[in-house]
Amino acid sequence: MLKIRNLESGYDKLKVLKGISLHVKSGEIVTIIGANGAGKTTLLNTITSIVKTTGGKIDLKGVDVTTASPNLIVKSGCALVPEGRQLYPSMTVKENLILGAYTLYRRREHKLALENLENIYTMFPVLKERRSQLAGTLSGGEQQMVAIGRALMSDPDLLLMDEPSMGLAPLIVKDIFRTVKKLRDKGKTILIVEQNAKAVLEIADRGYVMETGSLILEGSSEDLLDNNDVKRAYLGRDYKDFTD
Amino acid sequence: MIYSKEYETMQREDLEQLQVERLQVTLNRVYRNVLFYKNLYDEKKIEISDIKSLKNLASLPLTSKDDLRGSYPYEAFAVPLRDIVRIHSTSGTTGTPIVVGYTKNDLKIWSCLVARVLSAAGITGNDLVQIAFNYSQSTGGLGFHYGAEQIGASVIPASGEEVLKQIQIMKDYRSSALVSTPGYALHIVSILEENGMDPQELNLSTGLFGSEPWSEKLRTKIESKLKIKAFDNYGLSEIIGPGVAFECDEHNGLHVNEDHFIVEVIDPETLEVLPAGMEGELVFTTITKEGFPLIRYRTGDISSIIEEPCECGRTTRRIKRVSGRTDDMIIVDGNNIFPSQIEAILFEIEGVEPHFQIILNREEGLDVIELKVEVSSNLFVFDEIRKVQSFQQKIQQQLITSLGLHAKISLIESKSLGRTRGEKIKRVLDLRKL
């Protein structure tokens, strides 16, 4: 589905990604875990062409999209659920969702957009209930549902998620990740960037660990959970637990 | 059977992507965590981010046994010692061993890799696997033990039991598979014959032999005498132990577990990477190991890469059966010994000039090693039998304590060993028919 080789990017003179190679197979949930400032968001923004690539290659469904524009990436079947939801708080839930289908509207596929909207309502009944409510009035978990729903409006094959657990209570995080799993069961491929390693490794098939713009570990979720570096750095297990 | 179908039958293109990812991840980790590699790359002004493809791997310096000696014992580990759950070690060239640490994940991966080796030889959960490798510092015993348990076989850790006991276990417990050195299998054959026992009385159907080079002729002999199918496998402790490469039913080269190890063949003189089909020295890079990763490690083993796809369905490339060594290392009953180690021991023992010759032979399938040592002629002039004997014993004892080597020692007069024109004694005389 997605194949990345030696990806480099950054902001002006600041090089953030220092040669990232990773792949996501069709039907997989893959996660990239890393601390603040590791370059996780930059990676997703580079894949979606929001940040310009300065080196390397991105291959989406067998097509080289390294220099494609963001809207072409969406058209190729890849959508982003951005960090911090990025909803329009003064617009209704429905309006927010419809924005996610802008590529469909441009192609005059209004009917398809409406179909997708109905599908999303079936999947998240709570959004149907609240469709006329202003997005800003929803709880954090519901807002995250809207953000996911909005990304699904273009009916992507590959869903990129940037820290979906951010700012949410543990129970809500569980809910969100259960939804992610459901999406995979419906045939979506998912790449999640997360700091909450424990929660995401429970649902992911594989993962990579990112540190200061480089990947330093790769493996099945099970192996990563067993890795002591991961335990120390991301699972909140203190050094003391190991030395005592 | 193919144990790990997803990885062993991967499309080459996908495998290459996986190898590049894992290689880069490993390089990032060794550069951060292993001082030896950090210094090496800094000194040579190598940017690891320049390694963008498998081809670029050739631009990295090679690692040799000698390089690792400086890191004795734990300096080359890529994780803190508390993350290590197992320690094995190998014999080094001059007595300093190479210490190899495994994390929990390393052991898990290792077990699965050996499970591939066993599955390819047809071993299943219904088999009784008798392991006649010494369960010690070397990796053969425990490596196969965990691999066999991984596939659910019943493991008989016969280890270093003496041969009659091994045969009795084999007979009484109805062992269906034997894991050992090929030499040991041959030894079992001769003991069976000596005691007038029929191999048919045994339940043995499969043998997995490794840790020393052996020929097709020897395979035919073992197979016909023991009425089994014999499979070769390849591995070395520095890399992981058994589980690096293995034979499938086709018996035509050994499949390398390429999703965990990148294999190259180099010219041992020019150090250039050789194309597939050309014979040279095997070089491995580990790409999933946590505890003790190695980049471009020179094995000293001679082989070549087979690129053509195999009938068995695995897409991994194969290596030819190892045909020999680039250095003077000798393998005695699966143990690696360098003549330089023997030289160092002789040096330490006063009165003995380090002029010696190692003569290897095979009796009843077992390796017999004889050490001919030239001694100062005055020892013979005085003809003090007792003195001579005590010298012999001293050397013999030293060889056992330092190398675990039981050798017959012959003291001979100075200059009596045949020398070539360059005044050099042929160090090793290998009379074994491998």
XYZ file of C-alpha atoms in Angstrom:
678
model
C 0.000 0.000 0.000
C 2.585 2.533 1.153
C 6.307 2.220 0.612
C 8.745 4.905 1.715
C 12.474 4.931 1.017
C 15.033 7.297 2.544
C 12.524 10.094 3.056
C 14.001 13.439 4.033
C 12.240 16.675 4.767
C 12.254 19.636 7.096
C 11.590 23.301 7.488
C 14.017 25.677 5.802
C 17.445 24.751 7.075
C 16.168 22.447 9.775
C 16.315 18.848 8.641
C 13.705 16.879 10.542
C 13.436 13.557 8.730
C 16.843 12.017 8.178
C 16.177 9.199 5.766
C 13.095 7.267 6.787
C 12.276 3.925 5.178
C 9.073 2.154 6.054
C 6.206 0.278 4.499
C 2.574 -0.460 5.251
C 0.963 -3.497 3.691
C -2.651 -3.544 2.631
C -4.936 -4.285 5.574
C -2.299 -3.606 8.209
C -2.345 -1.320 11.205
C 1.156 0.080 11.537
C 2.257 2.538 14.163
C 5.150 4.897 14.561
C 5.865 5.648 18.169
C 8.167 8.341 19.391
C 8.493 11.166 21.852
C 7.617 14.801 21.292
C 9.729 16.330 18.574
C 10.866 13.032 17.089
C 9.434 14.048 13.720
C 6.267 11.952 13.678
C 3.917 14.709 12.579
C 6.430 15.925 10.037
C 6.471 12.413 8.614
C 2.689 12.351 8.098
C 2.744 15.886 6.751
C 5.474 14.897 4.321
C 3.558 11.839 3.148
C 0.537 14.047 2.473
C 2.704 16.703 0.794
C 1.834 19.408 3.306
C 5.567 19.568 4.001
C 7.818 19.331 0.968
C 10.078 16.335 0.480
C 13.771 17.096 0.112
C 14.891 13.557 -0.606
C 13.724 9.998 -0.953
C 10.686 8.399 -2.463
C 7.065 7.808 -1.500
C 5.170 5.093 -3.296
C 1.396 4.902 -2.762
C -0.388 1.890 -4.260
C 2.474 1.426 -6.699
C 2.449 5.057 -7.870
C 5.258 7.473 -7.129
C 3.593 10.350 -5.252
C 6.763 11.961 -3.917
C 6.006 15.287 -5.558
C 2.210 15.021 -5.850
C 0.047 17.818 -4.446
C -1.967 17.241 -1.254
C -5.264 17.028 -3.115
C -3.817 14.460 -5.515
C -2.748 12.381 -2.505
C -6.332 12.490 -1.214
C -7.621 11.557 -4.664
C -5.186 8.617 -4.703
C -6.957 7.241 -1.651
C -4.986 8.539 1.321
C -6.525 10.760 4.002
C -5.117 12.350 7.134
C -6.691 12.690 10.567
C -4.591 15.596 11.801
C -3.111 16.120 15.222
C -5.446 17.920 17.594
C -8.506 17.169 15.436
C -8.418 20.550 13.606
C -12.187 20.871 13.373
C -14.018 24.069 12.615
C -15.597 24.628 16.035
C -18.219 27.110 14.851
C -19.472 24.818 12.110
C -21.848 21.921 12.633
C -20.758 18.301 12.766
C -22.341 17.654 9.386
C -20.600 20.631 7.815
C -17.289 19.503 9.196
C -17.842 16.022 7.777
C -18.836 17.289 4.358
C -15.597 19.270 4.149
C -13.789 15.965 4.056
C -15.421 15.144 0.738
C -14.261 18.234 -1.099
C -12.489 16.184 -3.725
C -15.750 14.341 -4.427
C -17.710 17.576 -4.742
C -15.136 18.930 -7.155
C -15.662 15.847 -9.245
C -19.422 16.487 -8.935
C -19.937 13.207 -7.147
C -22.449 14.606 -4.706
C -24.299 11.326 -4.524
C -21.220 9.380 -3.510
C -20.440 11.991 -0.871
C -23.901 11.601 0.620
C -23.539 7.825 0.593
C -20.267 8.108 2.451
C -21.872 10.436 4.941
C -24.613 7.892 5.613
C -21.988 5.164 6.097
C -20.217 7.318 8.634
C -23.464 7.976 10.451
C -24.069 4.220 10.648
C -20.611 3.662 12.003
C -20.778 6.524 14.492
C -24.463 6.862 15.470
C -23.517 9.548 17.938
C -22.431 11.796 15.078
C -25.809 11.391 13.427
C -27.468 12.411 16.674
C -25.271 15.469 16.922
C -25.077 16.322 13.262
C -26.549 19.802 13.719
C -24.571 20.617 16.832
C -21.550 22.896 16.588
C -18.374 20.854 16.538
C -16.818 23.005 19.239
C -19.441 21.936 21.731
C -18.592 18.216 21.512
C -16.462 16.294 23.964
C -12.868 15.441 23.042
C -13.722 11.858 22.137
C -16.638 12.917 19.965
C -14.504 15.522 18.255
C -11.969 12.823 17.436
C -14.807 10.768 15.927
C -15.719 13.736 13.753
C -12.106 14.125 12.675
C -11.933 10.433 11.744
C -15.307 10.671 10.031
C -14.157 13.671 8.039
C -11.111 11.763 6.789
C -13.325 8.832 5.846
C -15.565 11.050 3.698
C -13.195 10.661 0.742
C -13.423 6.874 1.249
C -9.653 6.429 1.472
C -7.842 3.083 1.382
C -5.068 4.392 3.590
C -5.848 6.374 6.696
C -3.070 8.354 8.362
C -3.750 9.262 11.985
C -1.744 11.763 13.975
C -1.928 11.110 17.721
C -5.601 10.219 17.922
C -5.258 9.640 21.675
C -4.021 13.124 22.405
C -5.792 14.806 25.300
C -8.307 12.000 25.745
C -9.154 10.039 28.881
C -7.879 6.439 28.895
C -11.352 4.963 28.430
C -12.047 7.209 25.461
C -8.648 6.276 23.981
C -9.724 2.637 24.148
C -12.919 3.559 22.334
C -11.068 5.371 19.592
C -8.655 2.507 19.058
C -11.538 0.037 18.989
C -12.936 2.138 16.170
C -9.579 2.031 14.388
C -9.638 -1.753 14.576
C -13.168 -1.795 13.170
C -12.000 0.349 10.268
C -9.272 -2.155 9.514
C -11.812 -4.961 9.597
C -13.739 -2.974 6.990
C -10.691 -3.132 4.733
C -8.889 0.097 5.550
C -5.128 0.258 5.941
C -3.981 2.439 8.800
C -0.795 4.222 9.773
C -0.942 5.756 13.246
C 1.607 8.032 14.779
C 1.443 7.905 18.581
C 3.097 8.765 21.854
C 0.778 6.477 23.764
C 2.803 3.388 22.898
C 0.995 0.949 25.142
C -2.478 1.689 23.809
C -1.502 1.717 20.162
C 0.706 -1.371 20.282
C -2.283 -3.291 21.557
C -4.109 -2.820 18.268
C -1.242 -2.439 15.779
C 0.294 -5.324 13.843
C 3.712 -3.779 13.514
C 5.492 -0.678 14.595
C 8.523 1.522 14.208
C 10.202 3.605 16.883
C 11.317 7.077 15.880
C 13.941 9.186 17.581
C 15.199 12.568 16.376
C 14.200 12.023 12.781
C 15.474 8.457 12.409
C 13.883 5.086 12.920
C 15.744 3.062 15.502
C 13.548 0.009 15.933
C 11.220 -2.031 13.795
C 9.199 -5.079 14.679
C 5.911 -6.729 15.476
C 3.904 -5.005 18.206
C 4.578 -7.956 20.445
C 8.340 -7.617 20.008
C 8.238 -3.880 20.578
C 6.258 -4.318 23.783
C 8.979 -6.713 24.922
C 11.805 -4.351 24.033
C 13.333 -2.757 27.089
C 14.154 0.500 25.330
C 10.501 0.870 24.423
C 9.457 -0.024 27.940
C 11.769 2.560 29.424
C 11.064 5.355 26.993
C 7.397 4.974 26.129
C 5.613 2.653 28.477
C 6.346 4.716 31.559
C 8.396 1.957 33.117
C 11.079 3.665 35.109
C 14.740 2.759 35.002
C 14.290 1.829 38.628
C 12.011 -1.046 37.680
C 14.916 -2.594 35.862
C 17.742 -1.886 38.191
C 16.070 -2.927 41.411
C 7.282 -27.609 5.423
C 7.818 -23.869 5.371
C 7.667 -22.598 8.943
C 7.294 -18.900 8.258
C 5.586 -18.729 4.896
C 5.025 -14.982 4.966
C 8.715 -14.222 5.212
C 10.322 -17.216 3.553
C 8.281 -16.846 0.373
C 8.215 -13.053 0.225
C 8.375 -11.257 -3.107
C 11.990 -10.211 -3.676
C 10.937 -6.585 -3.979
C 9.160 -6.623 -0.605
C 12.042 -8.477 0.996
C 14.453 -5.854 -0.255
C 12.320 -3.066 1.233
C 12.233 -4.925 4.544
C 15.990 -5.466 4.444
C 16.661 -1.787 3.767
C 14.336 -0.718 6.598
C 15.862 -3.136 9.059
C 19.398 -2.332 7.968
C 18.857 1.393 8.477
C 17.236 0.843 11.841
C 20.153 -1.367 12.895
C 22.719 1.158 11.697
C 20.996 3.959 13.599
C 21.065 1.808 16.691
C 24.681 0.629 16.488
C 25.838 4.169 15.780
C 24.078 5.378 18.901
C 24.832 2.482 21.194
C 28.028 0.703 20.153
C 31.174 2.708 20.644
C 33.170 0.455 18.333
C 30.963 1.278 15.346
C 30.550 4.938 16.250
C 34.315 5.439 16.415
C 34.853 3.422 13.268
C 32.329 5.413 11.232
C 33.385 8.772 12.658
C 37.009 8.011 11.931
C 36.248 7.039 8.337
C 33.819 9.966 7.976
C 30.947 7.674 7.138
C 27.435 9.096 7.341
C 25.126 6.202 8.062
C 22.245 8.129 6.495
C 24.099 7.670 3.192
C 23.195 3.994 3.295
C 20.102 4.262 1.151
C 20.047 0.864 -0.511
C 21.485 -2.615 -0.136
C 24.137 -1.709 -2.694
C 25.433 1.044 -0.394
C 26.170 -1.559 2.248
C 29.430 -2.295 0.452
C 30.696 1.182 1.359
C 30.747 0.296 5.060
C 33.912 -1.190 6.546
C 34.021 -4.897 7.322
C 34.085 -6.240 10.870
C 36.499 -9.017 11.730
C 37.010 -11.337 14.655
C 40.060 -9.285 15.645
C 38.012 -6.060 15.687
C 35.670 -7.629 18.183
C 38.461 -8.802 20.438
C 39.069 -5.228 21.546
C 35.492 -5.094 22.784
C 35.887 -8.031 25.147
C 33.730 -8.798 26.987
C 30.676 -6.556 26.673
C 31.775 -3.424 24.816
C 30.118 -4.370 21.549
C 26.673 -4.940 23.054
C 24.040 -2.518 21.779
C 21.904 -2.699 24.921
C 22.693 -2.346 28.610
C 23.776 -5.587 30.239
C 20.584 -5.781 32.277
C 18.608 -6.261 29.055
C 20.699 -9.312 28.184
C 19.127 -12.611 29.180
C 21.666 -15.063 27.729
C 25.385 -15.011 27.084
C 27.222 -17.340 24.723
C 30.796 -17.083 23.590
C 33.038 -18.265 20.815
C 36.695 -19.066 20.670
C 38.797 -16.148 19.524
C 41.974 -16.338 17.518
C 44.364 -15.779 20.369
C 42.412 -17.018 23.292
C 40.165 -14.009 23.849
C 36.677 -15.232 23.148
C 33.934 -13.176 21.539
C 31.051 -12.755 23.928
C 27.587 -12.704 22.401
C 24.615 -11.372 24.364
C 20.970 -12.078 23.569
C 17.943 -10.061 24.659
C 14.563 -11.661 25.244
C 13.533 -10.728 21.708
C 16.776 -12.092 20.278
C 16.016 -15.468 21.833
C 12.473 -15.369 20.498
C 13.670 -14.615 16.978
C 16.443 -17.187 17.236
C 13.987 -19.910 18.241
C 11.803 -19.094 15.245
C 14.781 -19.131 12.883
C 15.885 -22.554 14.100
C 12.257 -23.674 13.797
C 12.567 -22.816 10.099
C 15.688 -24.997 9.872
C 13.944 -27.941 11.508
C 10.706 -27.536 9.556
C 12.607 -27.485 6.279
C 14.019 -30.887 7.243
C 10.493 -32.141 7.837
C 10.591 -32.056 11.626
C 7.160 -31.522 13.166
C 5.576 -31.483 16.586
C 5.422 -35.278 16.416
C 9.171 -35.737 16.308
C 11.527 -36.688 19.096
C 14.616 -34.633 18.585
C 17.820 -35.835 20.198
C 20.354 -33.054 20.475
C 23.900 -34.344 20.755
C 25.632 -30.997 20.741
C 27.328 -30.067 23.953
C 25.065 -27.695 25.862
C 27.705 -25.199 26.726
C 28.970 -21.787 25.832
C 28.686 -22.628 22.153
C 25.338 -22.114 20.505
C 24.570 -25.476 18.869
C 22.860 -27.185 21.786
C 20.635 -24.479 23.193
C 19.962 -23.016 19.741
C 18.439 -26.233 18.456
C 16.813 -26.929 21.794
C 14.714 -23.774 21.708
C 13.984 -24.141 17.999
C 12.692 -27.687 18.443
C 10.539 -26.631 21.383
C 9.215 -23.787 19.252
C 7.692 -26.240 16.781
C 6.433 -28.410 19.587
C 8.747 -31.367 19.062
C 9.848 -33.403 22.077
C 13.413 -32.467 22.820
C 15.929 -34.873 24.291
C 18.856 -32.778 25.492
C 21.356 -35.635 25.331
C 24.135 -33.051 25.127
C 27.604 -34.473 25.765
C 26.533 -37.904 27.026
C 28.940 -40.550 25.920
C 28.160 -42.357 22.733
C 26.829 -45.674 24.085
C 24.423 -43.769 26.295
C 23.388 -41.679 23.296
C 22.659 -44.807 21.312
C 20.707 -46.313 24.170
C 18.618 -43.152 24.490
C 18.122 -43.133 20.751
C 16.887 -46.722 20.855
C 14.817 -46.676 24.037
C 13.249 -43.233 23.602
C 12.720 -43.861 19.878
C 14.389 -40.608 18.821
C 13.291 -39.735 15.298
C 15.765 -36.955 14.623
C 19.413 -36.475 15.495
C 21.052 -33.070 15.744
C 24.848 -33.151 15.913
C 28.030 -32.642 13.961
C 28.343 -34.876 10.892
C 31.472 -36.352 12.468
C 29.464 -37.444 15.480
C 26.897 -39.183 13.280
C 29.757 -41.064 11.702
C 31.032 -41.990 15.134
C 27.614 -43.391 16.022
C 27.700 -45.434 12.812
C 31.025 -47.002 13.699
C 29.994 -47.731 17.293
C 26.820 -49.389 16.026
C 28.875 -51.524 13.667
C 31.411 -52.354 16.330
C 28.700 -53.560 18.672
C 26.937 -55.467 15.951
C 23.827 -53.348 16.198
C 21.509 -52.815 13.282
C 20.622 -49.159 12.572
C 17.173 -50.507 11.671
C 16.611 -51.070 15.376
C 16.577 -47.316 15.708
C 13.629 -45.129 14.909
C 15.805 -42.418 13.382
C 14.562 -40.850 10.150
C 16.171 -37.422 9.954
C 19.542 -35.925 10.791
C 20.491 -32.260 10.978
C 24.223 -31.859 10.847
C 26.317 -28.760 11.009
C 29.057 -26.712 12.628
C 31.758 -28.246 10.448
C 32.098 -28.617 6.679
C 31.086 -31.983 5.273
C 30.942 -33.414 1.796
C 28.226 -35.006 -0.323
C 30.173 -38.244 -0.034
C 29.892 -38.119 3.731
C 26.199 -37.333 3.417
C 25.649 -40.419 1.276
C 27.542 -42.508 3.773
C 25.609 -41.275 6.814
C 22.296 -41.545 4.986
C 22.870 -45.103 3.851
C 24.376 -46.349 7.103
C 21.835 -44.793 9.438
C 18.925 -45.041 6.972
C 18.056 -41.388 7.426
C 17.740 -38.200 5.423
C 20.589 -35.871 6.311
C 20.357 -32.071 6.099
C 23.101 -29.486 6.283
C 22.653 -26.226 8.169
C 24.850 -23.219 8.697
C 25.309 -20.745 11.470
C 27.913 -19.166 13.654
C 27.754 -17.938 17.205
C 28.833 -14.388 16.427
C 25.870 -13.955 14.089
C 23.304 -15.882 16.148
C 24.211 -19.585 16.186
C 22.316 -22.169 14.137
C 19.513 -20.595 12.121
C 21.468 -18.485 9.649
C 21.034 -20.773 6.626
C 19.627 -24.227 6.059
C 18.871 -26.894 3.474
C 15.402 -27.659 2.202
C 14.289 -30.934 0.616
C 16.026 -30.021 -2.635
C 19.468 -30.423 -1.026
C 20.816 -27.806 -3.359
C 22.342 -25.008 -1.327
C 21.314 -23.492 1.969
C 18.521 -20.897 2.213
C 19.661 -17.801 4.055
C 17.156 -16.264 6.477
C 17.439 -13.031 4.563
C 14.768 -11.186 6.499
C 17.193 -11.295 9.457
C 20.632 -11.477 7.857
C 22.043 -9.811 4.772
C 24.546 -12.062 3.055
C 27.445 -10.945 0.882
C 30.384 -12.802 -0.610
C 33.675 -10.947 -0.846
C 37.074 -11.612 -2.293
C 39.122 -12.213 0.876
C 42.159 -10.521 -0.686
C 40.755 -7.403 -2.369
C 37.671 -7.250 -0.085
C 35.530 -6.456 -3.152
C 31.956 -7.736 -3.154
C 31.634 -10.622 -5.591
C 28.596 -11.271 -7.798
C 26.349 -14.286 -7.230
C 27.945 -17.539 -8.286
C 31.497 -16.443 -7.516
C 33.228 -18.187 -4.664
C 34.603 -16.098 -1.813
C 34.279 -15.333 1.878
C 30.822 -15.143 3.431
C 29.993 -11.828 5.111
C 26.850 -11.306 7.185
C 25.037 -8.277 8.560
C 22.440 -8.857 11.249
C 19.377 -6.656 10.769
C 17.091 -7.637 13.638
C 19.427 -8.425 16.509
C 19.102 -6.198 19.555
C 21.847 -7.387 21.888
C 24.798 -7.975 19.615
C 24.299 -6.591 16.113
C 27.120 -7.044 13.630
C 27.695 -5.067 10.459
C 29.453 -6.848 7.584
C 31.031 -9.534 9.703
C 33.676 -11.653 7.998
C 33.024 -15.315 8.717
C 36.154 -16.804 7.176
C 33.906 -19.425 5.558
C 34.133 -19.996 1.831
C 30.962 -20.271 -0.237
C 29.038 -18.555 -3.018
C 25.524 -17.159 -3.446
C 22.916 -18.963 -5.549
C 20.380 -16.491 -6.926
C 18.150 -18.783 -8.973
C 14.790 -19.496 -7.336
C 14.479 -22.816 -5.530
C 11.930 -25.494 -6.348
C 10.767 -25.557 -2.738
C 8.940 -22.237 -3.068
C 11.138 -20.219 -0.755
C 12.249 -16.977 -2.365
C 15.299 -16.486 -0.177
C 18.673 -16.740 -1.863
C 20.885 -19.697 -1.069
C 24.541 -20.217 -0.324
C 26.525 -23.214 -1.506
C 27.581 -25.640 1.196
C 30.644 -24.210 2.893
C 33.737 -25.670 1.270
C 36.478 -24.421 3.556
C 38.095 -21.527 5.374
C 39.947 -18.434 4.278
C 42.147 -18.631 7.339
C 43.913 -21.499 9.054
C 41.106 -22.213 11.490
C 40.562 -25.915 12.000
C 37.360 -27.489 13.172
C 37.777 -30.428 15.511
C 34.544 -32.168 16.457
C 32.664 -28.960 15.851
C 35.039 -26.812 17.917
C 36.917 -24.014 16.236
C 40.635 -23.885 16.869
C 43.303 -21.668 15.431
C 46.920 -22.860 15.208
C 47.866 -19.487 16.695
C 46.096 -20.473 19.904
C 48.228 -23.589 20.158
C 51.295 -21.536 19.371
C 50.498 -19.151 22.219
C 50.168 -22.043 24.648
C 53.465 -23.561 23.555
C 55.141 -20.209 23.941
C 54.072 -20.063 27.541
C 55.590 -23.413 28.324
C 59.250 -22.985 28.877
C 61.712 -24.978 26.872
C 59.444 -25.590 23.976
C 60.163 -23.911 20.700
C 56.993 -23.016 18.884
C 57.729 -25.303 15.988
C 54.885 -27.664 15.704
C 52.543 -29.444 13.411
C 48.915 -30.391 13.947
C 47.889 -33.664 12.422
C 44.204 -34.334 12.093
C 42.779 -37.746 11.512
C 39.504 -39.505 11.896
C 39.120 -42.756 13.789
C 35.739 -44.374 14.173
C 34.187 -41.173 12.962
C 35.791 -39.114 15.666
C 38.419 -36.498 15.064
C 41.807 -37.400 16.442
C 44.326 -34.672 16.830
C 48.019 -35.151 17.198
C 50.453 -32.397 18.021
C 54.062 -32.855 16.972
C 56.288 -30.434 18.819
C 59.947 -29.846 18.219
C 61.907 -29.513 21.445
C 65.438 -28.401 22.112
C 67.650 -31.336 21.363
C 69.343 -31.378 24.794
C 66.156 -32.855 26.145
C 66.901 -35.934 24.130
C 70.594 -35.895 24.782
C 70.066 -36.442 28.466
C 67.374 -38.899 27.612
C 65.467 -38.275 30.735
C 62.244 -40.099 30.112
C 60.651 -38.551 33.119
C 61.437 -35.054 31.958
C 60.087 -35.749 28.530
C 56.926 -37.203 29.963
C 56.344 -34.293 32.265
C 56.684 -31.950 29.294
C 54.180 -33.943 27.367
C 51.760 -33.865 30.228
C 52.227 -30.155 30.736
C 51.351 -29.413 27.141
C 48.472 -31.832 27.189
C 47.038 -30.280 30.348
C 47.396 -26.746 28.993
C 45.564 -27.679 25.799
C 42.705 -29.138 27.784
C 42.334 -26.220 30.186
C 42.737 -23.478 27.600
C 41.099 -24.962 24.531
C 39.256 -28.024 25.745
C 41.335 -29.925 23.263
C 42.374 -33.505 23.894
C 45.427 -34.084 21.771
C 48.110 -36.676 21.527
C 51.456 -34.970 22.056
C 54.598 -36.182 20.331
C 57.861 -34.491 21.212
C 60.379 -34.691 18.460
C 63.867 -33.471 17.867
C 64.558 -29.982 16.683
C 64.417 -29.477 12.901
C 62.941 -32.883 12.356
C 59.622 -31.597 10.998
C 59.540 -31.347 7.256
C 59.916 -27.791 6.105
C 58.982 -26.258 2.819
C 61.498 -24.213 0.927
C 60.493 -21.053 2.794
C 61.698 -22.693 6.028
C 58.089 -22.901 7.115
C 56.545 -25.911 8.688
C 53.174 -26.876 7.344
C 51.118 -26.022 10.406
C 48.156 -28.269 9.789
C 48.080 -31.664 8.163
C 44.465 -32.615 7.692
C 44.206 -36.279 6.838
C 40.477 -36.496 7.507
C 38.229 -37.317 4.588
C 35.430 -34.797 5.076
